[in-house]
Coordinates of C-alpha atoms and ligand atoms in Angstrom, one line a residue:
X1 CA -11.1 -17.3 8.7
X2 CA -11.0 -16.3 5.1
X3 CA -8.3 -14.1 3.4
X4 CA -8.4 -11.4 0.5
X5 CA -4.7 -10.9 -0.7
X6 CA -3.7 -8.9 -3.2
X7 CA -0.6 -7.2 -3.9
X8 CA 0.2 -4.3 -6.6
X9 CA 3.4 -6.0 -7.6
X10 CA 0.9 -8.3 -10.0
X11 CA -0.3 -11.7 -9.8
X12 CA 2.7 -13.7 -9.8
X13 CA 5.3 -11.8 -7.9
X14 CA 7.0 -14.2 -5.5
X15 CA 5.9 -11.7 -2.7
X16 CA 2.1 -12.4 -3.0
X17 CA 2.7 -16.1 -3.4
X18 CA 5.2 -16.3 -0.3
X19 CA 2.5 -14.7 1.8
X20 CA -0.1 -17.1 0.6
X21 CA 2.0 -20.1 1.5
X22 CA 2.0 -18.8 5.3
X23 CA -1.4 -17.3 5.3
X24 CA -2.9 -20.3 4.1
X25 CA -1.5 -22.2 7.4
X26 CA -4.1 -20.1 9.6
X27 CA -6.6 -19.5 7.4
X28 CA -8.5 -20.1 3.8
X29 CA -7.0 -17.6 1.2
X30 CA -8.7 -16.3 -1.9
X31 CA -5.9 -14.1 -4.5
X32 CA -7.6 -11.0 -6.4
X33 CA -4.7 -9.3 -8.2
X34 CA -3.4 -7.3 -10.7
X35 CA -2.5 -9.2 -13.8
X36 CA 0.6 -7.1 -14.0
X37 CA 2.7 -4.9 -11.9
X38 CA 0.7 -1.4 -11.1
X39 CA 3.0 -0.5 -8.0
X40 CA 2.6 3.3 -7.3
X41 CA -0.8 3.5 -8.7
X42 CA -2.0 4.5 -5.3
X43 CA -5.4 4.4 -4.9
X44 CA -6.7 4.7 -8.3
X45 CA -9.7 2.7 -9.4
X46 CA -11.0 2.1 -13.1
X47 CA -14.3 3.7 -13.8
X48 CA -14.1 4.6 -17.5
X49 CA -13.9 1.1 -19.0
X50 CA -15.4 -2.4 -18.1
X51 CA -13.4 -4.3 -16.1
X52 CA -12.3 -8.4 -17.0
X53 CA -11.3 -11.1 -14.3
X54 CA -9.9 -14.6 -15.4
X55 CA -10.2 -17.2 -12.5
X56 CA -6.1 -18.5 -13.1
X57 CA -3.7 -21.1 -12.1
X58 CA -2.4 -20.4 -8.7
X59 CA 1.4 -20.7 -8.2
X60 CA 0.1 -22.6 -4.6
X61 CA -2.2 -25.4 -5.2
X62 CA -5.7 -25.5 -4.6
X63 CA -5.6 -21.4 -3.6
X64 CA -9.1 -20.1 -5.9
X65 CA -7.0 -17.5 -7.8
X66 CA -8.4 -14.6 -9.8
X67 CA -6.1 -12.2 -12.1
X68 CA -7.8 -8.8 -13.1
X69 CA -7.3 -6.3 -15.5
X70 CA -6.8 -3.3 -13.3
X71 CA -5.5 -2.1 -10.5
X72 CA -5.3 -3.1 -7.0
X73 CA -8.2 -1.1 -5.7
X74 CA -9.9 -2.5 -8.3
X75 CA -9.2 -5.8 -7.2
X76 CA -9.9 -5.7 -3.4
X77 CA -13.4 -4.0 -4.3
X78 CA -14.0 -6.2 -7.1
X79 CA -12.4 -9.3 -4.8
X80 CA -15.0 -7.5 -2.2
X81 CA -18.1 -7.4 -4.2
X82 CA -18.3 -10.0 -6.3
X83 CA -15.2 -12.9 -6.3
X84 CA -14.4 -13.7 -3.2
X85 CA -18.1 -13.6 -2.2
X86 CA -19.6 -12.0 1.2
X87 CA -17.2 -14.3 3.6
X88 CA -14.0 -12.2 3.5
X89 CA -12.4 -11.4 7.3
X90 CA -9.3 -9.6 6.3
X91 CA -7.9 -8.0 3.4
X92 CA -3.9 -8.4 3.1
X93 CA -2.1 -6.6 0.7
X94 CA 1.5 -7.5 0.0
X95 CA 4.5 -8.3 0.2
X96 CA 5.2 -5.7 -1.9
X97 CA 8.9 -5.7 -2.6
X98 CA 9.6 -1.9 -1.8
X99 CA 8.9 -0.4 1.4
X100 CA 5.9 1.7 1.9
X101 CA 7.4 4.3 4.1
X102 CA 6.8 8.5 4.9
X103 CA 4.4 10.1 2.9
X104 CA 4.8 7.2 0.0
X105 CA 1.8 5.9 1.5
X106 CA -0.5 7.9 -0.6
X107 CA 1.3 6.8 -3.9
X108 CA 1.7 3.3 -2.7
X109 CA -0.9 0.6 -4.8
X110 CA 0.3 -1.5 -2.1
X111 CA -1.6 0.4 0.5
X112 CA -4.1 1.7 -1.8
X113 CA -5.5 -1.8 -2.2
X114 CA -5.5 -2.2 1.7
X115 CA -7.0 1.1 2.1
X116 CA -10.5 -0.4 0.2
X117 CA -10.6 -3.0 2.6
X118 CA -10.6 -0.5 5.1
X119 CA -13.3 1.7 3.5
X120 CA -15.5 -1.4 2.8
X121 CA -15.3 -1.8 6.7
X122 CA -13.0 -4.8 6.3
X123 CA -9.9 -5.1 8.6
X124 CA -6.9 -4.4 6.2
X125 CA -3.0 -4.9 6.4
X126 CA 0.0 -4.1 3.9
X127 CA 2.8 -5.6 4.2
X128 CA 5.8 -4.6 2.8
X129 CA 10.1 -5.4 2.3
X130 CA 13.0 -3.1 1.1
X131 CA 13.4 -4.2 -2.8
X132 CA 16.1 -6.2 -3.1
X133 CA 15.0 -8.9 0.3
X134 CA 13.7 -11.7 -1.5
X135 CA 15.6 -13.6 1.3
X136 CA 13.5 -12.1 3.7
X137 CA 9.9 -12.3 2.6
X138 CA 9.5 -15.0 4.2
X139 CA 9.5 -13.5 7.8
X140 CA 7.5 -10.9 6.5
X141 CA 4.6 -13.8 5.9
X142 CA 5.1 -15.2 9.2
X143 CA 4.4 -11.8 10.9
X144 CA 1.6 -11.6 8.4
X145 CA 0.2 -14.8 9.5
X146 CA 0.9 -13.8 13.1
X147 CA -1.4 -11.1 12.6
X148 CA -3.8 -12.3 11.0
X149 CA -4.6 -14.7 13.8
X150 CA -4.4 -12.4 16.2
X151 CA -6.9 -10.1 13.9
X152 CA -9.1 -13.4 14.3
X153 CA -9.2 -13.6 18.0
X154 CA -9.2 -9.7 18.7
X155 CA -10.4 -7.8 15.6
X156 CA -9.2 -4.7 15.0
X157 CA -10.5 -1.1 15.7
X158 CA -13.0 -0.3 12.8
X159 CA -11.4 3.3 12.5
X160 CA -7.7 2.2 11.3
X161 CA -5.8 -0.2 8.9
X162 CA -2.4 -1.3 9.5
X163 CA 1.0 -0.3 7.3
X164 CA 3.3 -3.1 8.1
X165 CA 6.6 -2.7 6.7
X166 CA 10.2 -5.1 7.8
X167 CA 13.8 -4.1 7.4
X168 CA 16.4 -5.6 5.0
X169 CA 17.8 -7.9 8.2
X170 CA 17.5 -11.7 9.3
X171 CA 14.7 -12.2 12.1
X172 CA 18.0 -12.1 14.8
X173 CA 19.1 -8.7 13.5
X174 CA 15.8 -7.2 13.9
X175 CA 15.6 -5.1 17.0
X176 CA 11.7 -5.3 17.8
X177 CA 8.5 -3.9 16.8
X178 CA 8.0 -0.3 17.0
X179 CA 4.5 0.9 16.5
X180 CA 4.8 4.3 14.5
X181 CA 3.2 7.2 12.2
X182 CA 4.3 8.2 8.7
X183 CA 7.5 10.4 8.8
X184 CA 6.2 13.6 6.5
X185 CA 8.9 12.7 4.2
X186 CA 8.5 11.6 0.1
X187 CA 11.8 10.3 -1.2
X188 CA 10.2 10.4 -4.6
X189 CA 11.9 14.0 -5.1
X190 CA 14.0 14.1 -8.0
X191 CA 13.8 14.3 -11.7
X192 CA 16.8 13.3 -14.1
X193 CA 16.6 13.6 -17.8
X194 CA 18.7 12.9 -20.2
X195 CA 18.4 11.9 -24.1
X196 CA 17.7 8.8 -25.9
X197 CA 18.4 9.4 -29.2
X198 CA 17.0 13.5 -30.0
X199 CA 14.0 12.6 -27.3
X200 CA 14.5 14.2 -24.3
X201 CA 12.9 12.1 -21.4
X202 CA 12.4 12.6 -17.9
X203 CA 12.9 10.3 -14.9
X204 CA 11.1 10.4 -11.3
X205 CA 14.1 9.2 -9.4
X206 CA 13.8 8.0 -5.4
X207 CA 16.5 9.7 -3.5
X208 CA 18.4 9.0 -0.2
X209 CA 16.1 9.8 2.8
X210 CA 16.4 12.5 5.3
X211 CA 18.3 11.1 8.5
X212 CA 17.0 13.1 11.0
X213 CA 13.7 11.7 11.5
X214 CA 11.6 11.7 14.5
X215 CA 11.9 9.0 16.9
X216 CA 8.2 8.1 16.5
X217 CA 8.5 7.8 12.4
X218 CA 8.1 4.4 10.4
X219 CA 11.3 5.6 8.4
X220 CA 13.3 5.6 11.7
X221 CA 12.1 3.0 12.8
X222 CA 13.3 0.8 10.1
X223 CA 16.8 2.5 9.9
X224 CA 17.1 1.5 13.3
X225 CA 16.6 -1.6 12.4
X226 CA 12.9 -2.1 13.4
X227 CA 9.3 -3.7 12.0
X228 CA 7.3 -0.4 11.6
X229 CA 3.7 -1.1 12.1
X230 CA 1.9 2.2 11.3
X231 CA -2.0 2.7 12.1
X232 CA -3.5 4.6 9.1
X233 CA -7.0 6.3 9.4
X234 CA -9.1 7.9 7.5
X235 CA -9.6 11.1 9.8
X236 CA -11.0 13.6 7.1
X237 CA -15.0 13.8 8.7
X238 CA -14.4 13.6 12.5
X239 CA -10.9 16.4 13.2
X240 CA -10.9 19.6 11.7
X241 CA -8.4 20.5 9.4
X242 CA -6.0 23.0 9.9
X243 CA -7.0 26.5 9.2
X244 CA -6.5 28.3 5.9
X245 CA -5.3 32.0 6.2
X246 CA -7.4 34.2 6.2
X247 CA -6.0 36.5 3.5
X248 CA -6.4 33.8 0.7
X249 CA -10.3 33.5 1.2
X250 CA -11.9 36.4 3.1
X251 CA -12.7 38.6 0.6
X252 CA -12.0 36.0 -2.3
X253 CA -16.2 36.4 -3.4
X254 CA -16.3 39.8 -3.5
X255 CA -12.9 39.6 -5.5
X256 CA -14.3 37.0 -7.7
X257 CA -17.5 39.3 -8.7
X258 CA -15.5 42.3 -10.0
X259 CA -13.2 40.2 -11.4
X260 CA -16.1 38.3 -13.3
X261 CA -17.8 42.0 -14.4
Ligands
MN301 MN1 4.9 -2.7 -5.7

């Protein structure tokens, strides 16, 4: 089995190089990653300038290592297409040290990066901690490992990817795994400002999350002290989307030709 990792928290975070040291135990492990840290660059991918990648020293020896100079998506489809040649059989993306929770998914480089995988018809995983678990990374690369042999011997379903994400607790505080959907729920939702100096500047702060949060969320599931393991899926072409009222388009046309006159 070969391995695509990449991460979003940049080449040498001690995240991506923790989940090599277990990945490589079940499988060979190519690195495409950032050369620096692009977390929250979501899915963005570089099309207005040329793109460099320097084959690198890898942190763990003897892993073929390549640091690039854009972002995560960049790296997977650039991992995809040229570095990591034709032989990849799972993308991993992690362990990004933040969780990847609610509607943060779209925002998250983390998943962004798996989320190529996905649409290159790859199977895909991110994996991700709360911030401030260095301590527990390393379970979080076991489970990776885990399932990343089990991807092996049973594949996974073409039409999803998986958001993996552990709570801040030792393996025998962990209640179990709960398999769950994204709470509808940013807690990106605050600005601060302030002034430095006679600049005004602005801050995108990350607030407390709601509470009350359906059983079935990934948020709940990790305050509750469980691994969330969230199917993601790409469902735009096959389920229609919900309906837009009909008094913002039925006579928008007609509105839009006298209002052109
Ligand atoms: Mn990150």
């Amino acid at each position: 089995m070969r391995i695509l990792v990449t991460n979003d928290d940049g080449i040498f975070a001690e995240g991506l190089w923790t989940l090599v040291r277990e990945l490589r135990n079940v499988a060979q492990v190519v690195v495409v990653a950032p050369d620096r840290e692009r977390s929250a660059i979501g899915t963005a991918v570089t099309l207005h300038r040329t793109l460099r990648a320097h084959r690198v020293k890898p942190v763990v020896p003897e892993v073929e290592t390549y640091s690039v100079e854009g972002t995560p998506a960049d790296s997977v489809i650039l991992g995809l297409g040229k570095l990591a040649g034709d032989k990849v059989d799972l993308v991993v993306s992690g362990i990004n040290q933040g969780s990847n929770l609610g509607d943060d998914v779209l925002i998250s480089g983390t998943v962004g990066a798996a989320l190529q995988g996905y649409l290159h018809g790859f199977p895909a995983l991110a994996i991700s901690v709360p911030p401030v678990d260095s301590l527990y990374l390393k379970n979080a690369a076991k489970l990776a490992a885990l399932l990343a042999k089990k991807i092996e011997s049973n594949g996974l379903p073409t039409n999803i990817f998986l958001n993996v994400n552990l709570p801040g607790l030792p393996l025998t505080k962990i209640e179990g795994i709960k398999i769950t959907r994204p709470a509808s729920k940013s807690h990106i939702n605050t600005v601060e400002e302030g002034y430095r100096g006679r600049y005004k500047y602005y801050w995108l702060v990350r607030q407390e999350r709601n509470k009350d949060m359906d059983e079935e969320t990934d948020i709940r599931a990790i305050e509750q002290g469980n691994i969330s393991i969230t199917p993601l899926y790409n469902n735009l072409p096959n389920k229609p989307s919900p309906p837009i009222p009909d008094n913002l388009c039925s006579d928008l046309f007609q509105e839009l030709q006298q209002y052109i006159k």
